[in-house]
CSV table of C-alpha atoms and ligand atoms in Angstrom, one decimal:
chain,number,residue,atom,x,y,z
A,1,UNK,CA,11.5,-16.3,-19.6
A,2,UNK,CA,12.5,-19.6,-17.9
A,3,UNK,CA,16.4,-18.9,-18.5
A,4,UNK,CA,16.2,-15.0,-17.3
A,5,UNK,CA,14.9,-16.1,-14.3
A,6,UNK,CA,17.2,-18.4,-13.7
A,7,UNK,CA,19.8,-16.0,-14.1
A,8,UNK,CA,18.5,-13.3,-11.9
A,9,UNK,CA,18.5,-16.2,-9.4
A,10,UNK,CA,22.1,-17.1,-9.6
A,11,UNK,CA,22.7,-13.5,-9.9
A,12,UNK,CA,21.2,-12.8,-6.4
A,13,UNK,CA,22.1,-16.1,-4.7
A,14,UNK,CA,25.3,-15.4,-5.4
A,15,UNK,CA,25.2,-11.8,-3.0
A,16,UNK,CA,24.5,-14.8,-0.1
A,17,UNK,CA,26.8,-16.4,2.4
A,18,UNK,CA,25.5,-20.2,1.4
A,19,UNK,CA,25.3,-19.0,-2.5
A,20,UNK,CA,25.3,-22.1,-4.4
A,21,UNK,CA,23.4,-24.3,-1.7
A,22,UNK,CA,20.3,-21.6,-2.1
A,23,UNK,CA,21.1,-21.2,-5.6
A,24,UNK,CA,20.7,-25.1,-5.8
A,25,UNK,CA,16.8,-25.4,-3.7
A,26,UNK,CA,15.9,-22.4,-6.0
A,27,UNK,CA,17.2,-23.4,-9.5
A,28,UNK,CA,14.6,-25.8,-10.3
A,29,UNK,CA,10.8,-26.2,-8.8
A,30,UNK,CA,11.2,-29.4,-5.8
A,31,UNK,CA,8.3,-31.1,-7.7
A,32,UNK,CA,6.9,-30.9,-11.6
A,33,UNK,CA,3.9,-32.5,-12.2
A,34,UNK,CA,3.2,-33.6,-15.7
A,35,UNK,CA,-0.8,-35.2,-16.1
A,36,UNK,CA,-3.0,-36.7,-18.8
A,37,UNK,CA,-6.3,-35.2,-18.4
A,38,UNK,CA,-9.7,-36.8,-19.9
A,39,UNK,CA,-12.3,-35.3,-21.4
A,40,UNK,CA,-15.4,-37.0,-23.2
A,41,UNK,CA,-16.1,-34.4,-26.0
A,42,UNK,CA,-19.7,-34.0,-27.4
A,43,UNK,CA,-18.8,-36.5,-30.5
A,44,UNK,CA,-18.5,-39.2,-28.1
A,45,UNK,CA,-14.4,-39.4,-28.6
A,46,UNK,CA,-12.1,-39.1,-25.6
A,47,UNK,CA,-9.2,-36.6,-25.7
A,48,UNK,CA,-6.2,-35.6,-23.6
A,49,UNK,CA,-5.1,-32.4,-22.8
A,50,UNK,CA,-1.8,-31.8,-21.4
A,51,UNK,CA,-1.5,-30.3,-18.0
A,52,UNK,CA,1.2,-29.4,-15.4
A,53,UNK,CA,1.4,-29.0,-11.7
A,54,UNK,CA,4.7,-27.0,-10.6
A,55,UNK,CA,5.8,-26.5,-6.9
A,56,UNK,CA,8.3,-24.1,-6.5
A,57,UNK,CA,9.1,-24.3,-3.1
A,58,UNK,CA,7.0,-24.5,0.0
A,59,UNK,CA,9.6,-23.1,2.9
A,60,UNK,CA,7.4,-21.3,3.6
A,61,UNK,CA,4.3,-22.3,3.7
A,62,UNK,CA,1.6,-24.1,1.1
A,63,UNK,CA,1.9,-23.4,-2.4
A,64,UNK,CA,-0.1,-21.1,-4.0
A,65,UNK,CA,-0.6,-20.0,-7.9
A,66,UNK,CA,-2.9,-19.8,-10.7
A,67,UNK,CA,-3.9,-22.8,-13.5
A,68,UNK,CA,-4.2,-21.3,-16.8
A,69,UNK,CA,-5.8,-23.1,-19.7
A,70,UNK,CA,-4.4,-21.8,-22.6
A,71,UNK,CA,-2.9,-23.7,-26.0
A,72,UNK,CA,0.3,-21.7,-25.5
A,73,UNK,CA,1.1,-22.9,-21.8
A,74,UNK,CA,4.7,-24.6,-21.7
A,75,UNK,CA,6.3,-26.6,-19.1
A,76,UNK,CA,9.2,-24.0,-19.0
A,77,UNK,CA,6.6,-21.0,-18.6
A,78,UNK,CA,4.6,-23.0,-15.8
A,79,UNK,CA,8.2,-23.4,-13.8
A,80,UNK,CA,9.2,-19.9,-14.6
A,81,UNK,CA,5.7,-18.6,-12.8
A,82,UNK,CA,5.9,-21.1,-10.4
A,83,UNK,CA,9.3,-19.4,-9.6
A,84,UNK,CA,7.7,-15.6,-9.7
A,85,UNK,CA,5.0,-16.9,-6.8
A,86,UNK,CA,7.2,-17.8,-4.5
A,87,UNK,CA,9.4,-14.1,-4.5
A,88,UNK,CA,6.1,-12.7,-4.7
A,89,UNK,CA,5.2,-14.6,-1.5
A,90,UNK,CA,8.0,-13.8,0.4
A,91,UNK,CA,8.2,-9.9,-1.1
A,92,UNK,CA,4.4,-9.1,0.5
A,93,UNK,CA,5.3,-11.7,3.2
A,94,UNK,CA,2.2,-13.8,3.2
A,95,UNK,CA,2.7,-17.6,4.1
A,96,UNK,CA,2.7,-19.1,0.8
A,97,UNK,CA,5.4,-20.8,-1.4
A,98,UNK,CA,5.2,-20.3,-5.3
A,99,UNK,CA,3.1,-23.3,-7.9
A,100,UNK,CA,1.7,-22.5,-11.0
A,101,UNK,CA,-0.4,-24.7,-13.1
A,102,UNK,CA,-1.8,-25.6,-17.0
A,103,UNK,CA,-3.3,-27.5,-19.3
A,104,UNK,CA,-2.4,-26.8,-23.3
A,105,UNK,CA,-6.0,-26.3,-24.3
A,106,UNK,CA,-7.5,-23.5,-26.7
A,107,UNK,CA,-10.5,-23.3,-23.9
A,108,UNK,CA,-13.0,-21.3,-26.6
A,109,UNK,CA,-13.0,-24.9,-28.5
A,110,UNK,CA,-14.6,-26.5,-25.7
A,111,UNK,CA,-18.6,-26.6,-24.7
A,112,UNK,CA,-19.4,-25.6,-20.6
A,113,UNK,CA,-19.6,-29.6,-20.3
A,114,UNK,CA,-16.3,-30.2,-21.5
A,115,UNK,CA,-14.9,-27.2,-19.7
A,116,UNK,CA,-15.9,-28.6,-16.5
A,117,UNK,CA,-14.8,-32.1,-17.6
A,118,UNK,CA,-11.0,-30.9,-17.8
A,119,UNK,CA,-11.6,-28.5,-14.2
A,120,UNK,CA,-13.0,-31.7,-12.4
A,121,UNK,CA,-10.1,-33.4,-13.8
A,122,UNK,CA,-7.5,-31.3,-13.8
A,123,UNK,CA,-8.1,-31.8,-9.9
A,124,UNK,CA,-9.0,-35.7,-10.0
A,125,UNK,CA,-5.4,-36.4,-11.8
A,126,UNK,CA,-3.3,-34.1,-9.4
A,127,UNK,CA,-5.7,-35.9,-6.3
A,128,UNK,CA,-3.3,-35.5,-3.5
A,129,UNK,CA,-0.7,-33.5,-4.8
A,130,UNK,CA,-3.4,-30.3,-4.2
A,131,UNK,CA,-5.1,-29.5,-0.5
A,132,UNK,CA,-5.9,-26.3,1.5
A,133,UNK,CA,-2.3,-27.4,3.5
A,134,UNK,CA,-0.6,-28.5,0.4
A,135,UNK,CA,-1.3,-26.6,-3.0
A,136,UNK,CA,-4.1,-23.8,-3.5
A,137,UNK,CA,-5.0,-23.3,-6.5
A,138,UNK,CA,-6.4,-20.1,-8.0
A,139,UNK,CA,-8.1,-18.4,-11.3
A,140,UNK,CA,-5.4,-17.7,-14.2
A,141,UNK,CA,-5.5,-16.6,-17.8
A,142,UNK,CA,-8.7,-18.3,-19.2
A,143,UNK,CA,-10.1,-19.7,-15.8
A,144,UNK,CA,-12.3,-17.8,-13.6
A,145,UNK,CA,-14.7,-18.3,-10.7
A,146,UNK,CA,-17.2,-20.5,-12.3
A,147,UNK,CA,-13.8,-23.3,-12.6
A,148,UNK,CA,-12.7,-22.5,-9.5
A,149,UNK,CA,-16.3,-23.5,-8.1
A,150,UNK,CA,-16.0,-27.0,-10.0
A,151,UNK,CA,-12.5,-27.7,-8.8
A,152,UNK,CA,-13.5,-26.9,-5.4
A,153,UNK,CA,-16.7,-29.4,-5.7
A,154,UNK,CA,-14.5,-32.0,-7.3
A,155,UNK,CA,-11.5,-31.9,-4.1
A,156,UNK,CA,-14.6,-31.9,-1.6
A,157,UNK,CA,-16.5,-34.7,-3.2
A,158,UNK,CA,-13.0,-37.0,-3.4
A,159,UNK,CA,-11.9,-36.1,0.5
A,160,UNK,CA,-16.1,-36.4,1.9
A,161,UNK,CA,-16.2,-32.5,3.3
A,162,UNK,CA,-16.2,-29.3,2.4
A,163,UNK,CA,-12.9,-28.0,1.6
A,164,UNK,CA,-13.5,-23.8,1.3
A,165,UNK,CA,-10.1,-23.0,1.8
A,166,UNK,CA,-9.0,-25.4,-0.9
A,167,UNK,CA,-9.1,-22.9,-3.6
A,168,UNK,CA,-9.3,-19.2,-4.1
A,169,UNK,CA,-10.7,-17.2,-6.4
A,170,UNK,CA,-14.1,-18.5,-5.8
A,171,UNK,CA,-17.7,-17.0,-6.3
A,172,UNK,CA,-18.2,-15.2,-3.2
A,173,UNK,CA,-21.5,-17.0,-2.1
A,174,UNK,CA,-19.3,-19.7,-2.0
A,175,UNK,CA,-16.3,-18.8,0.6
A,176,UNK,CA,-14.8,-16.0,-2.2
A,177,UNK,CA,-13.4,-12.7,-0.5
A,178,UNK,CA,-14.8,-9.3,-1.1
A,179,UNK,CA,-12.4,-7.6,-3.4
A,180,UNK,CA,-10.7,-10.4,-5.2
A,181,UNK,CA,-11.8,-9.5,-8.6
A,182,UNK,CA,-10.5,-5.9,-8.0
A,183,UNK,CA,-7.7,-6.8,-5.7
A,184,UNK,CA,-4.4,-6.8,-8.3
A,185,UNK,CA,-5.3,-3.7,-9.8
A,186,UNK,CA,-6.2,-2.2,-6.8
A,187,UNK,CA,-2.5,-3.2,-5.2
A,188,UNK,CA,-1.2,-1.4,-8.7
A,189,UNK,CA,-2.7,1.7,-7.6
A,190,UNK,CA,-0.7,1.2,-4.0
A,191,UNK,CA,2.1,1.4,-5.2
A,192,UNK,CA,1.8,4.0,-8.0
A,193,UNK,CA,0.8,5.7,-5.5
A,194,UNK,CA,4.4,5.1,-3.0
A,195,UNK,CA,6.2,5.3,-6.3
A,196,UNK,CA,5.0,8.9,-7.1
A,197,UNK,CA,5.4,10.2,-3.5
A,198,UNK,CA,9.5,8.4,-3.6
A,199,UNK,CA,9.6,11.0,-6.7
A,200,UNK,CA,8.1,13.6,-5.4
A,201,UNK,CA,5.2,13.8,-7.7
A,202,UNK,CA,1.7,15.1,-6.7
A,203,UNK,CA,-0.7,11.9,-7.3
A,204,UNK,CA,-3.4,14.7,-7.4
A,205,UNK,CA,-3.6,15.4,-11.7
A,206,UNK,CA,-0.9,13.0,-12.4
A,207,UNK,CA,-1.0,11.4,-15.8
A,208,UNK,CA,-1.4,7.9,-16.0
A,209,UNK,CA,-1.1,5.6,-19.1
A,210,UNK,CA,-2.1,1.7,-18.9
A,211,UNK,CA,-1.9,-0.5,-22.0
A,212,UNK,CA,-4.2,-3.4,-21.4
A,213,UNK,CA,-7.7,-2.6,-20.2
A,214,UNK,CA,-9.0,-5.9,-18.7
A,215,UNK,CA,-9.3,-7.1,-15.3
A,216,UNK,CA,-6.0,-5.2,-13.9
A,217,UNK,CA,-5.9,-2.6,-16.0
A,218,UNK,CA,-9.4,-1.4,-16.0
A,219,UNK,CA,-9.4,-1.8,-11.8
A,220,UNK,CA,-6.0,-0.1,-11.7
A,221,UNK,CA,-7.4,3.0,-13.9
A,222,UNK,CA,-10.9,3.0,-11.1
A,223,UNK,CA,-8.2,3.2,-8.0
A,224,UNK,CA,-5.8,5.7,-9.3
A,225,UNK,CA,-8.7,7.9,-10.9
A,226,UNK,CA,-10.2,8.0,-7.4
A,227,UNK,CA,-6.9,8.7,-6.2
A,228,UNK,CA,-6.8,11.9,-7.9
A,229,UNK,CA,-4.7,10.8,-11.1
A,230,UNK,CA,-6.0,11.5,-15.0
A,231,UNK,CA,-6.0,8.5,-17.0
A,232,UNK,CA,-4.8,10.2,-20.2
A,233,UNK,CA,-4.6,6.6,-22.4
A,234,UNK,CA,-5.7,2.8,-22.2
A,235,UNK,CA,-5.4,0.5,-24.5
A,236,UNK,CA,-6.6,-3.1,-26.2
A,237,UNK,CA,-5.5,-5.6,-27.9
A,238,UNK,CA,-7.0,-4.3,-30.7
A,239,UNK,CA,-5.6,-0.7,-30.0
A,240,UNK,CA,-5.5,3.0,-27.9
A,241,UNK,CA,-7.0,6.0,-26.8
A,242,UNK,CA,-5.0,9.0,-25.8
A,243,UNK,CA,-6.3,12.3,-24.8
A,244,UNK,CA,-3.8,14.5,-22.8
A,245,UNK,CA,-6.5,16.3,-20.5
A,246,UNK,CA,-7.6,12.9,-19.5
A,247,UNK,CA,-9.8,10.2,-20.5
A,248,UNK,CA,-13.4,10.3,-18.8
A,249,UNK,CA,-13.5,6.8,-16.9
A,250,UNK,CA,-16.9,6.8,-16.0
A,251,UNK,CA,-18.3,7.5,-20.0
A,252,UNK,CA,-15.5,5.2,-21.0
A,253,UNK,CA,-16.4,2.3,-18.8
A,254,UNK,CA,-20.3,2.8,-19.5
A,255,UNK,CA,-19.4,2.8,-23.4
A,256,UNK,CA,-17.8,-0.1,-23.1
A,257,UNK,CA,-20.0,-2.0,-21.4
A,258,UNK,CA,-23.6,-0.5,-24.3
A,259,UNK,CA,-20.3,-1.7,-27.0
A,260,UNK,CA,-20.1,-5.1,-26.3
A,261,UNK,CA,-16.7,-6.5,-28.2
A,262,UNK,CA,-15.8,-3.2,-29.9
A,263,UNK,CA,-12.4,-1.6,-28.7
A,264,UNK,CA,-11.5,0.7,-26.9
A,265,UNK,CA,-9.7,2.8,-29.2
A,266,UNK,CA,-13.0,3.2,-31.1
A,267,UNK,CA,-14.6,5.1,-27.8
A,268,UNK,CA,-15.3,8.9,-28.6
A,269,UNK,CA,-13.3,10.5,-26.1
A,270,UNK,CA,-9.6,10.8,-27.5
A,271,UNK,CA,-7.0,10.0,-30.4
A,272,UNK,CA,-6.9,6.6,-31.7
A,273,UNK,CA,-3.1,5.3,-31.2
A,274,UNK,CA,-1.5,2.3,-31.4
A,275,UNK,CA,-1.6,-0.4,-28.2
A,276,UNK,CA,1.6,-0.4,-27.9
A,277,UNK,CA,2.4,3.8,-28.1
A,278,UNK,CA,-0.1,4.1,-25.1
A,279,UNK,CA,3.5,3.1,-23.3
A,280,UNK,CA,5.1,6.7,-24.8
A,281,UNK,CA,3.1,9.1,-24.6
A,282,UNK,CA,3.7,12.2,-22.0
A,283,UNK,CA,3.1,10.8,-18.5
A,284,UNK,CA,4.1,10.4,-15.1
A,285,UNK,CA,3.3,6.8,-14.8
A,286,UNK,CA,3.2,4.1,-17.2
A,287,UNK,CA,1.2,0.6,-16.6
A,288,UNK,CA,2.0,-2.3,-18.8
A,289,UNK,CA,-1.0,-4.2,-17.8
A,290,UNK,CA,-1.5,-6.9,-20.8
A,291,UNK,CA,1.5,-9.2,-21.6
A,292,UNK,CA,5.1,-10.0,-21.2
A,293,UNK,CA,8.4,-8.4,-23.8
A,294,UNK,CA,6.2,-4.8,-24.0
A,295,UNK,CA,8.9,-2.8,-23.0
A,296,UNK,CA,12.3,-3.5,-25.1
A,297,UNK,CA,15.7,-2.5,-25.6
A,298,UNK,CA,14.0,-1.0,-28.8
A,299,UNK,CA,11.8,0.6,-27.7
A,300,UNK,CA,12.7,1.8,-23.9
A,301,UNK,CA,13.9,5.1,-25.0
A,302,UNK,CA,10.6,6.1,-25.9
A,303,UNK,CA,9.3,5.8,-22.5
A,304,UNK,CA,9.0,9.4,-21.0
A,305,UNK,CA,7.3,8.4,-18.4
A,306,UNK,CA,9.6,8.4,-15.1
A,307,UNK,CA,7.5,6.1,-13.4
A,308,UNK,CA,6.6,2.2,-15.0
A,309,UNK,CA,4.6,0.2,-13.0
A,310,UNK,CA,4.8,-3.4,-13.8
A,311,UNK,CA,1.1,-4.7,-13.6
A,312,UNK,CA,1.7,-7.5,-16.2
A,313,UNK,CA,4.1,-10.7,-15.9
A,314,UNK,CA,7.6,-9.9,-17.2
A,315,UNK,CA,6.3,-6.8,-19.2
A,316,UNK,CA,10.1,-5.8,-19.8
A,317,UNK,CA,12.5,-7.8,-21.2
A,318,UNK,CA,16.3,-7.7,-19.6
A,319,UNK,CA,17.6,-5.0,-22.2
A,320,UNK,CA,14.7,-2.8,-21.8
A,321,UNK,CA,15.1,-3.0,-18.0
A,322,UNK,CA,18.9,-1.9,-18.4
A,323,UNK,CA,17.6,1.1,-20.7
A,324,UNK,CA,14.9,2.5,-18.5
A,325,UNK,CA,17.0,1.9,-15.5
A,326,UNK,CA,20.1,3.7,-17.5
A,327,UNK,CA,17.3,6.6,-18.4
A,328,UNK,CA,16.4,7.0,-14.9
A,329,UNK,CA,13.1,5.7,-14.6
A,330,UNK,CA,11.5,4.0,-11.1
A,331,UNK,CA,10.3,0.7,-12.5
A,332,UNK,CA,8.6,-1.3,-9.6
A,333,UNK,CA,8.5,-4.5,-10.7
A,334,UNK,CA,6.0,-7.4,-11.4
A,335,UNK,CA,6.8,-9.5,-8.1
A,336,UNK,CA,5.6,-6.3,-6.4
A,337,UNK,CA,3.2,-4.6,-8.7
A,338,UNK,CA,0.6,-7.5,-9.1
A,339,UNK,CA,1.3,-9.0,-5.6
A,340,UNK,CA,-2.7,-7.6,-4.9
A,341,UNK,CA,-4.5,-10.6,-6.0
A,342,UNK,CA,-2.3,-13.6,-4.5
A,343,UNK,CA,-2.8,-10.9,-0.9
A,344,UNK,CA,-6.6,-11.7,-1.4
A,345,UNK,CA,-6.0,-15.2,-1.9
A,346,UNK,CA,-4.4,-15.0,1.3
A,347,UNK,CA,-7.4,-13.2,2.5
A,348,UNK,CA,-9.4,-15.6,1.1
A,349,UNK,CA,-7.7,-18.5,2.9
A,350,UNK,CA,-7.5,-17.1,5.9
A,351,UNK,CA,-11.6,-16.3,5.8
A,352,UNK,CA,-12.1,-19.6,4.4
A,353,UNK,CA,-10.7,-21.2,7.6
A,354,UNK,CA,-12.3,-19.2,9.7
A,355,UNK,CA,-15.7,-18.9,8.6
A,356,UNK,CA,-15.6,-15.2,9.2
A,357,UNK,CA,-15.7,-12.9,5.9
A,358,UNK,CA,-14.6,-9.3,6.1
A,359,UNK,CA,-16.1,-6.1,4.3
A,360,UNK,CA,-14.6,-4.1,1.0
A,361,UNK,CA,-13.3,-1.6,3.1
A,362,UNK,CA,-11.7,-4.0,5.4
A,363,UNK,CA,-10.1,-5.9,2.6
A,364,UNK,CA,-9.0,-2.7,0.9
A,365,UNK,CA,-7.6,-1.8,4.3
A,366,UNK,CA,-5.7,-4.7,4.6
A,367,UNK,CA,-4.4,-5.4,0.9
A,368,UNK,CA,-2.9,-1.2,1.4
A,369,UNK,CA,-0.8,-2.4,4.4
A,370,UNK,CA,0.6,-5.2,2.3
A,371,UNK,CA,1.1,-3.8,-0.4
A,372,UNK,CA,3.0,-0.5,1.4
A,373,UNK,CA,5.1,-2.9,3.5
A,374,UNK,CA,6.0,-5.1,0.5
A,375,UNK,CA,7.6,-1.3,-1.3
A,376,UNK,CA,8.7,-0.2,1.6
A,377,UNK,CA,10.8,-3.6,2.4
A,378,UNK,CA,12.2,-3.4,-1.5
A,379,UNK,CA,12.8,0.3,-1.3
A,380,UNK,CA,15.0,0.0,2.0
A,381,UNK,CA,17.0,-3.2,0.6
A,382,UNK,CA,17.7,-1.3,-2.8
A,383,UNK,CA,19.2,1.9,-0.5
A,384,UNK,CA,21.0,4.0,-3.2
A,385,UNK,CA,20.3,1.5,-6.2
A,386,UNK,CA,17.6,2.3,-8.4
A,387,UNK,CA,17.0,-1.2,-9.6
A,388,UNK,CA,14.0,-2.3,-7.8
A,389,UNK,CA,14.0,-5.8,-9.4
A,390,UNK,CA,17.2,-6.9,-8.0
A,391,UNK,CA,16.2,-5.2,-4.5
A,392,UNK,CA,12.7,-7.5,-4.7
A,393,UNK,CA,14.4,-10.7,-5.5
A,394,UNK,CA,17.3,-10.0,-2.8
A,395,UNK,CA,14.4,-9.3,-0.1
A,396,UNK,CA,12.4,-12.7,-1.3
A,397,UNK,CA,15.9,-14.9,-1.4
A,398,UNK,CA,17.0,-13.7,1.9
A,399,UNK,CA,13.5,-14.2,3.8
A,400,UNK,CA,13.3,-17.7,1.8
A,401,UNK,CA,16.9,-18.4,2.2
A,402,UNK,CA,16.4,-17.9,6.4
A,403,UNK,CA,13.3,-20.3,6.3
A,404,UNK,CA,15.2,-22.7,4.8
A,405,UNK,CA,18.4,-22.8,6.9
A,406,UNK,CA,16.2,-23.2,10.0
A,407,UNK,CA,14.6,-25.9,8.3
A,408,UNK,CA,17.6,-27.6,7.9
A,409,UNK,CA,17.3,-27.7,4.0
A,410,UNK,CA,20.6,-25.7,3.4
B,501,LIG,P1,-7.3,-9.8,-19.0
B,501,LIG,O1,-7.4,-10.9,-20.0
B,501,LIG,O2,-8.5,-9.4,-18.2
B,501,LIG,O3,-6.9,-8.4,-19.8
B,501,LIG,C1,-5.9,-8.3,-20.7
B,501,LIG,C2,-6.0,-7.0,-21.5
B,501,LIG,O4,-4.9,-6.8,-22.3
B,501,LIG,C3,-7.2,-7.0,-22.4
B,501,LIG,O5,-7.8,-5.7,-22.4
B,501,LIG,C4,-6.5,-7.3,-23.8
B,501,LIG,O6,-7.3,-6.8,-24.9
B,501,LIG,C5,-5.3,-6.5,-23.6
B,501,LIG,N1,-4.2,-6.9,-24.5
B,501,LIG,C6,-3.8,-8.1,-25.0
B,501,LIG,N2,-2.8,-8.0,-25.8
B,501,LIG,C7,-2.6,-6.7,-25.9
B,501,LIG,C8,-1.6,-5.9,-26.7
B,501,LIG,N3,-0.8,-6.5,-27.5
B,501,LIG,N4,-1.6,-4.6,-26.5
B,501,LIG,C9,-2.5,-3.9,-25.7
B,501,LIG,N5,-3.4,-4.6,-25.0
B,501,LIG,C10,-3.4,-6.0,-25.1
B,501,LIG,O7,-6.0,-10.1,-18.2
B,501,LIG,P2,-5.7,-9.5,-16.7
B,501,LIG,O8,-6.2,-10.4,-15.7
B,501,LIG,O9,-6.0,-8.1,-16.7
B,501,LIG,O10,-4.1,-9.7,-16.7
B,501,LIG,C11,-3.2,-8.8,-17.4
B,501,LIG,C12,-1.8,-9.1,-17.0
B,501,LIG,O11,-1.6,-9.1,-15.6
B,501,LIG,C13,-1.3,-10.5,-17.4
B,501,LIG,O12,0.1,-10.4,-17.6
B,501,LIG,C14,-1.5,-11.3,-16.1
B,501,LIG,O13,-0.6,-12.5,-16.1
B,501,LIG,C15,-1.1,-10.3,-15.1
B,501,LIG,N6,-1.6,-10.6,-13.8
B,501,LIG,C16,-3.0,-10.7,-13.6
B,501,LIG,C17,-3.4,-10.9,-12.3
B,501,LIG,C18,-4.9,-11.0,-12.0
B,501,LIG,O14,-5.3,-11.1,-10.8
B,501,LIG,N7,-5.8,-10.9,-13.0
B,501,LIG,C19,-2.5,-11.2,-11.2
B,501,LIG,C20,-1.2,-11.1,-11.4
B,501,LIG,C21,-0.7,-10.8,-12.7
């Protein structure tokens, strides 16, 4: 991950009139934090986790991204994220620089005390390197709005006042936005909904397949189904359900929640198919919505789907990108596709530091006109090309790379 995008960097630095000076800011995050964090465990012994901090680049604006804790997090996966935040940034042009932040922890081995040991601390080790004008953090895979509450309390207690805008992702008696929870899966349905009208396809009964049926996924399937699309499969980790006249939502979603840990593939609505075929069968729009390398140079030619919607991180790898583009599919990618939640961070931010909190509708309203722009911006710079990717990352280099030259740092 960390060497493709490192590629596709020099790739599109190198369309640029100061190539290798932007290529050179860009290459490598300006800072990498590496931390020891503490955490008394219930046997009475002290243990370190591992955790980094990295900051992209902040030309922009603070930095902004997620903290994951998860045993798998690397230092080359935390730059390579860091990296995605900050063309993400620039490609919805909110006023944020890309971070991204870990700790290499298997969370579910940890009580609620320890958990909130390695939150506080996680913030107490970084201490000045994170503030509301510095570095925001923000909820990630296996941290949520119960951490983001601790971290928050930790950076206030250490600066004497309440820091709100600190951290997004919050509860939202506690300075969260309205919509945050919904808000990437929500932007995934914008643009479905701009990619089917650039093909001229009728939203209204188009068939939509998302593999991964968790926070984005499930929010994404809710928009589009009010939208007018069918939702004709989902899927799990565990595995799918297909049905071409379309899946109910509503009965699925209530199942789910009376079926407490059972999959969704075991719901009585459709077919049971694998978690992966969701991604093949007949439909206008595909949604990889669960993990990166779905989509490969294997596998790409059984996509039928002319639309794929990247709502996951890096969902296709480089040679299933080429295929799909080579078979004529509209792939919008990741740094557009799940630009909805860091958009509500903004939100958040911005509320934060005014003390003033908008309605659903309002947020909704707002996140659409982001999101729109954000395709609309790509779609123009990609002109006659059908690769949105490169488009994305040209529009992101070229905002970033004017920033910087006015800055003085190119
Ligand atoms: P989540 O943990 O809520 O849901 C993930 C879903 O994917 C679950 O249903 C899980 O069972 C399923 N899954 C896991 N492995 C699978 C497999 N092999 N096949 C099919 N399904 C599988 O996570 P999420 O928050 O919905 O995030 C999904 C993706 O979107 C991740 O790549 C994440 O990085 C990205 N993303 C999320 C957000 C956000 O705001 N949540 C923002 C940007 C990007």
């Amino acid at each position: 991950m960390w060497s493709d995008t490192q590629e596709l960097l020099r790739d599109v630095t190198g369309e640029l009139d100061c190539a290798t000076s932007v290529y050179n800011v860009l290459k490598e995050p300006r800072r990498v934090l590496v931390v020891q964090v503490p955490v008394r465990r219930s046997n009475g012994v002290t243990e370190y986790f591992t955790g980094y901090r990295a900051q992209h680049n902040n030309a922009c604006g603070p930095y902004k991204g997620g903290i994951r804790f998860h045993p798998g997090v690397t230092i080359d996966e935390v730059k390579a994220l860091s990296v995605a935040m900050t063309i993400k940034c620039r490609v919805v042009n909110i006023p944020f620089g890309g971070a991204k932040g870990g700790v290499v922890v298997d969370p579910s081995q940890l009580n609620e005390h320890e958990v909130e040991q390695l939150s506080r601390g996680y913030v107490d080790v970084l201490g000045d390197n994170l503030g509301p004008d510095k570095d925001i953090p923000a909820p990630d895979v296996f941290t949520n709005s119960r951490i983001m509450a601790w971290m928050f309390d930790e950076f206030s207690r250490r600066s004497g006042r309440n820091h709100f805008s600190f951290i997004t992702g919050k509860p939202a008696h506690m300075g969260g936005s309205r919509g945050r929870e919904e808000a990437t899966g929500f932007g995934v349905s914008v643009v479905t909904l701009r990619a089917l009208q650039r093909r001229g396809i009728d939203p209204n009964g188009a068939r939509v397949a998302i593999q991964g049926f968790g926070n984005v996924g499930r929010n994404a399937a809710e928009a589009l189904t009010r939208s007018g699309c069918r939702i004709v499969a989902v899927s799990d980790v565990a595995g799918g359900l297909y049905n071409p006249d379309g899946l109910p939502l509503g009965d699925l979603l209530a199942w789910e929640d009376k079926s407490k840990g059972r999959s969704v593939a075991d719901a009585p609505f459709g077919r049971r198919v694998g978690a992966l075929d969701v991604l093949f069968v007949p439909a206008e729009v595909v949604i990889p919505a669960a993990l990166e390398d779905q989509i490969t140079g294997d596998n790409a030619k059984s996509v039928q789907a002319p639309v794929v919607i990247e709502a996951a991180n890096g969902p296709t790898t480089r040679d299933g990108h080429a295929r799909l583009l080579a078979d004529g599919r509209t792939i919008v990618p990741d740094v557009l596709a799940n630009a909805g939640g860091v958009t509500v961070s903004y939100f958040e931010w911005v509320q934060d530091l005014g003390s003033y909190f908008w309605d659903l509708d309002e947020v909704r309203a707002r996140l659409s006109v982001f999101m729109e722009r954000g395709f609309d911006d790509v779609v123009a710079e990609a002109g006659k090309s059908p690769d949105l990717r490169r488009a994305a990352y040209r529009v992101a280099v070229r905002r970033l790379s004017e920033a910087m030259l006015d800055r003085g740092w190119i």
